[in-house]
CSV table of C-alpha atoms and ligand atoms in Angstrom, one decimal:
chain,number,residue,atom,x,y,z
A,221,UNK,CA,125.4,41.6,142.9
A,222,UNK,CA,122.8,43.6,140.9
A,223,UNK,CA,121.2,46.3,143.0
A,224,UNK,CA,117.5,45.8,144.0
A,225,UNK,CA,116.9,49.5,144.4
A,226,UNK,CA,114.6,51.5,142.1
A,227,UNK,CA,115.4,55.1,143.1
A,228,UNK,CA,112.3,57.2,142.9
A,229,UNK,CA,113.7,60.6,142.0
A,230,UNK,CA,110.6,62.8,142.4
A,231,UNK,CA,112.5,66.0,141.9
A,232,UNK,CA,111.4,69.0,139.8
A,233,UNK,CA,114.6,70.9,139.7
A,234,UNK,CA,116.7,69.8,136.7
A,235,UNK,CA,120.1,70.5,138.3
A,236,UNK,CA,119.5,68.5,141.5
A,237,UNK,CA,117.9,65.7,139.5
A,238,UNK,CA,120.7,65.3,137.1
A,239,UNK,CA,123.3,65.6,139.9
A,240,UNK,CA,121.7,62.8,141.9
A,241,UNK,CA,121.1,60.6,138.9
A,242,UNK,CA,124.7,60.9,137.7
A,243,UNK,CA,125.9,60.1,141.3
A,244,UNK,CA,123.8,57.0,141.9
A,245,UNK,CA,122.9,55.8,138.4
A,246,UNK,CA,125.4,53.0,138.3
A,247,UNK,CA,124.6,51.7,141.8
A,248,UNK,CA,120.8,51.3,141.5
A,249,UNK,CA,118.7,48.9,139.4
A,250,UNK,CA,116.7,51.7,137.8
A,251,UNK,CA,115.6,55.3,138.3
A,252,UNK,CA,111.8,55.9,138.5
A,253,UNK,CA,110.3,59.3,137.6
A,254,UNK,CA,106.8,60.4,138.1
A,255,UNK,CA,104.5,63.2,136.9
A,256,UNK,CA,106.0,66.0,138.9
A,257,UNK,CA,109.3,65.6,137.1
A,258,UNK,CA,107.9,65.2,133.6
A,259,UNK,CA,105.5,68.1,134.1
A,260,UNK,CA,108.3,70.3,135.3
A,261,UNK,CA,111.0,69.2,132.8
A,262,UNK,CA,109.2,67.8,129.8
A,263,UNK,CA,109.4,64.3,128.4
A,264,UNK,CA,113.0,64.6,127.1
A,265,UNK,CA,114.1,64.1,130.7
A,266,UNK,CA,113.3,60.4,130.2
A,267,UNK,CA,116.0,60.2,127.5
A,268,UNK,CA,118.4,62.4,129.3
A,269,UNK,CA,118.2,60.3,132.5
A,270,UNK,CA,118.7,57.1,130.4
A,271,UNK,CA,122.4,58.0,130.2
A,272,UNK,CA,122.8,57.2,133.9
A,273,UNK,CA,120.4,54.3,134.4
A,274,UNK,CA,117.3,52.4,133.2
A,275,UNK,CA,114.4,54.7,133.4
A,276,UNK,CA,110.9,53.7,134.6
A,277,UNK,CA,108.1,56.1,133.9
A,278,UNK,CA,105.6,56.0,136.7
A,279,UNK,CA,102.6,57.4,134.7
A,280,UNK,CA,100.0,55.1,136.3
A,281,UNK,CA,98.2,55.0,133.0
A,282,UNK,CA,94.5,54.2,133.3
A,283,UNK,CA,92.7,54.8,130.0
A,284,UNK,CA,91.1,53.1,127.0
A,285,UNK,CA,93.3,51.2,124.6
A,286,UNK,CA,93.4,53.9,121.9
A,287,UNK,CA,94.5,56.6,124.3
A,288,UNK,CA,97.2,54.2,125.7
A,289,UNK,CA,98.4,53.7,122.2
A,290,UNK,CA,98.6,57.4,121.6
A,291,UNK,CA,100.5,58.0,124.9
A,292,UNK,CA,103.1,55.2,124.1
A,293,UNK,CA,103.6,56.7,120.6
A,294,UNK,CA,104.5,60.1,122.3
A,295,UNK,CA,107.2,58.6,124.5
A,296,UNK,CA,108.6,56.0,122.1
A,297,UNK,CA,111.4,58.5,121.0
A,298,UNK,CA,112.5,58.7,124.7
A,299,UNK,CA,112.9,54.9,124.9
A,300,UNK,CA,111.9,54.3,128.5
A,301,UNK,CA,112.9,51.0,130.0
A,302,UNK,CA,109.4,50.5,131.5
A,303,UNK,CA,106.1,52.3,132.1
A,304,UNK,CA,103.8,51.9,135.0
A,305,UNK,CA,100.0,51.5,134.4
A,306,UNK,CA,97.0,50.7,136.5
A,307,UNK,CA,95.6,47.1,136.1
A,308,UNK,CA,92.0,48.1,137.0
A,309,UNK,CA,91.3,49.3,133.5
A,310,UNK,CA,91.4,45.7,132.3
A,311,UNK,CA,93.0,43.4,129.9
A,312,UNK,CA,92.2,45.3,126.7
A,313,UNK,CA,93.9,48.4,127.9
A,314,UNK,CA,96.8,46.6,129.4
A,315,UNK,CA,97.4,44.4,126.4
A,316,UNK,CA,97.5,47.6,124.2
A,317,UNK,CA,100.3,48.9,126.3
A,318,UNK,CA,102.2,45.5,126.2
A,319,UNK,CA,101.9,45.5,122.4
A,320,UNK,CA,104.0,48.7,122.3
A,321,UNK,CA,107.0,46.6,123.1
A,322,UNK,CA,108.0,48.6,126.2
A,323,UNK,CA,107.9,46.7,129.5
A,324,UNK,CA,104.8,47.4,131.4
A,325,UNK,CA,104.6,47.3,135.2
A,326,UNK,CA,101.1,47.1,136.5
A,327,UNK,CA,99.6,48.5,139.7
A,328,UNK,CA,97.6,45.7,141.5
A,329,UNK,CA,97.8,47.3,145.0
A,330,UNK,CA,99.1,50.5,146.6
A,331,UNK,CA,100.9,51.6,149.7
A,332,UNK,CA,98.6,54.4,150.8
A,333,UNK,CA,96.0,53.8,153.5
A,334,UNK,CA,93.1,54.8,151.2
A,335,UNK,CA,93.9,52.0,148.8
A,336,UNK,CA,92.7,49.5,151.4
A,337,UNK,CA,89.1,50.5,150.7
A,338,UNK,CA,88.7,49.8,146.9
A,339,UNK,CA,91.9,48.8,145.2
A,340,UNK,CA,93.8,46.4,147.5
A,341,UNK,CA,90.8,44.1,148.2
A,342,UNK,CA,90.7,43.4,144.5
A,343,UNK,CA,94.3,42.3,144.1
A,344,UNK,CA,93.6,38.8,143.0
A,345,UNK,CA,91.4,39.8,140.0
A,346,UNK,CA,93.9,42.6,139.1
A,347,UNK,CA,96.7,40.1,139.1
A,348,UNK,CA,94.8,37.8,136.8
A,349,UNK,CA,94.4,40.6,134.3
A,350,UNK,CA,98.1,41.6,134.7
A,351,UNK,CA,99.3,38.0,134.2
A,352,UNK,CA,97.0,37.3,131.2
A,353,UNK,CA,98.1,40.6,129.5
A,354,UNK,CA,101.7,39.7,129.7
A,355,UNK,CA,103.0,42.5,131.8
A,356,UNK,CA,106.7,42.5,133.0
A,357,UNK,CA,106.0,43.4,136.6
A,358,UNK,CA,103.5,44.4,139.2
A,359,UNK,CA,103.5,47.0,142.1
A,360,UNK,CA,102.8,45.6,145.6
A,361,UNK,CA,103.3,47.6,148.8
A,362,UNK,CA,106.5,47.3,150.8
A,363,UNK,CA,104.7,48.6,153.9
A,364,UNK,CA,102.0,46.0,154.0
A,365,UNK,CA,103.8,42.7,154.4
A,366,UNK,CA,100.8,40.4,154.6
A,367,UNK,CA,99.4,41.7,151.3
A,368,UNK,CA,102.8,41.7,149.7
A,369,UNK,CA,103.4,38.1,150.7
A,370,UNK,CA,100.1,36.9,149.2
A,371,UNK,CA,100.6,38.8,146.0
A,372,UNK,CA,104.2,37.6,145.6
A,373,UNK,CA,103.2,34.0,146.1
A,374,UNK,CA,101.2,34.2,142.9
A,375,UNK,CA,103.5,36.4,140.8
A,376,UNK,CA,104.5,33.7,138.2
A,377,UNK,CA,107.1,35.2,136.0
A,378,UNK,CA,106.3,38.8,136.9
A,379,UNK,CA,108.7,40.9,138.9
A,380,UNK,CA,107.4,42.6,142.1
A,381,UNK,CA,108.3,46.3,142.6
A,382,UNK,CA,107.5,47.6,146.1
A,383,UNK,CA,107.1,51.2,147.2
A,384,UNK,CA,106.2,52.3,150.7
A,385,UNK,CA,109.7,52.0,152.1
A,386,UNK,CA,111.2,54.5,154.6
A,387,UNK,CA,109.0,57.6,154.6
A,388,UNK,CA,105.9,55.4,154.3
A,389,UNK,CA,106.9,53.1,157.1
A,390,UNK,CA,108.2,50.0,155.3
A,391,UNK,CA,111.6,48.4,155.6
A,392,UNK,CA,113.6,47.3,152.5
A,393,UNK,CA,114.8,44.1,154.2
A,394,UNK,CA,111.3,43.0,155.3
A,395,UNK,CA,109.9,44.0,152.0
A,396,UNK,CA,112.4,41.7,150.2
A,397,UNK,CA,111.8,39.0,152.8
A,398,UNK,CA,108.1,39.1,151.9
A,399,UNK,CA,108.6,38.7,148.2
A,400,UNK,CA,109.7,42.0,146.6
A,401,UNK,CA,112.2,41.7,143.7
A,402,UNK,CA,112.9,45.4,143.8
A,403,UNK,CA,112.3,48.1,146.4
A,404,UNK,CA,111.2,51.6,145.2
A,405,UNK,CA,112.8,54.2,147.4
A,406,UNK,CA,112.3,57.9,147.0
A,407,UNK,CA,112.7,60.5,149.8
A,408,UNK,CA,115.0,58.2,151.9
A,409,UNK,CA,117.5,58.5,149.1
A,410,UNK,CA,117.0,61.9,147.4
A,411,UNK,CA,116.4,63.9,150.7
A,412,UNK,CA,119.6,62.4,152.3
A,413,UNK,CA,122.5,64.8,152.4
A,414,UNK,CA,124.6,62.1,150.8
A,415,UNK,CA,122.4,60.1,148.4
A,416,UNK,CA,125.3,57.9,147.1
A,417,UNK,CA,126.3,56.8,150.5
A,418,UNK,CA,122.7,56.0,151.3
A,419,UNK,CA,122.3,53.9,148.2
A,420,UNK,CA,125.6,52.0,148.9
A,421,UNK,CA,124.5,51.3,152.4
A,422,UNK,CA,121.1,50.0,151.3
A,423,UNK,CA,122.8,47.8,148.7
A,424,UNK,CA,125.3,46.5,151.3
A,425,UNK,CA,122.5,45.8,153.9
A,426,UNK,CA,120.6,43.8,151.3
A,427,UNK,CA,123.7,41.9,150.1
A,428,UNK,CA,124.7,41.0,153.7
A,429,UNK,CA,121.3,39.9,154.8
A,430,UNK,CA,120.4,36.2,154.7
A,431,UNK,CA,117.1,35.9,152.9
B,770,BMP,P1,108.8,57.7,148.7
B,770,BMP,O1,109.8,56.6,149.0
B,770,BMP,O2,109.4,59.1,148.8
B,770,BMP,O3,107.6,57.6,149.6
B,770,BMP,O4,108.3,57.6,147.2
B,770,BMP,C1,107.5,56.5,146.7
B,770,BMP,C2,107.3,56.6,145.3
B,770,BMP,O5,106.5,55.5,144.8
B,770,BMP,C3,106.5,57.8,144.8
B,770,BMP,O6,106.9,58.2,143.5
B,770,BMP,C4,105.0,57.3,144.7
B,770,BMP,O7,104.3,58.0,143.8
B,770,BMP,C5,105.3,55.9,144.3
B,770,BMP,N1,104.2,54.9,144.8
B,770,BMP,C6,103.9,54.8,146.1
B,770,BMP,O8,104.5,55.4,147.0
B,770,BMP,N2,103.0,53.8,146.4
B,770,BMP,C7,102.3,53.1,145.5
B,770,BMP,O9,101.5,52.3,145.9
B,770,BMP,C8,102.7,53.2,144.2
B,770,BMP,C9,103.6,54.1,143.8
B,770,BMP,O10,104.0,54.3,142.5
C-alpha cells in the first residue's frame, strides 16, 4: 500500500537532511521542505532531494500573478513535484501557478490557533477559488477534525493534505478518519532518534486500521 505520509523535513543542516531523506525516502509518499531549508541550503536542495522522494515545496506563495510566474520560472529547473500556495490571493494568482504545469496545493485553512480568527472561517470561499483554479490539492488541519471533515466533504477531485499531527496535537489515524488523503508529519519523524522505524510504524498503524 502506498504511504500516506508527507514527511516535513524542516531541517537546515544538509548532512542531517540528506541522511534522513535517504533513509525514509522510499517509505513516504513525499518529502515536504519549507523556507528554513531552502534559505539555508539554496534551491538546489529541491533537485537533490528528488533522488529520494517526490518533493513538495511549502512556499505558501501569496502574490500577484506576475510574481507567481517569476517564482515558478526560478524553480522550474529543480522540477518540484508540487508547490504550496495560499488560496486567499484569489483565482487569478492561483491560476497563474497552475498554468506553470507544476501541481499546486492550496492553503484553505491552517492548523495554528491564530488561523481561527481570519483564515479558517473563510474556508468555503477559499475552496471555491481553489477548485475553480484547478489545483491538485488543499491543506486542511489534522488537529481540527470538525473543520477537516467539512472541508473534505467538499473536496471534489482535490487531495487533502493535513498538517498539525503529533507536535501540534493531531492524530494521524483520526485525521485520515476525518478525510485526509495525506498526513504531513514533521518533528514526530525528524526529531525521533530512529526516523525510519517511526515512519514504518506510522505506515503500519495506518495500514492495519479499519477506516
Ligand atoms: P510539525 O509536524 O513539526 O508540526 O510540522 C508541520 C509542518 O507543516 C511545518 O512545516 C509547518 O510549516 C507546516 N504547516 C502547518 O504546520 N500547519 C499548517 O496549517 C500549514 C502548514 O504548511
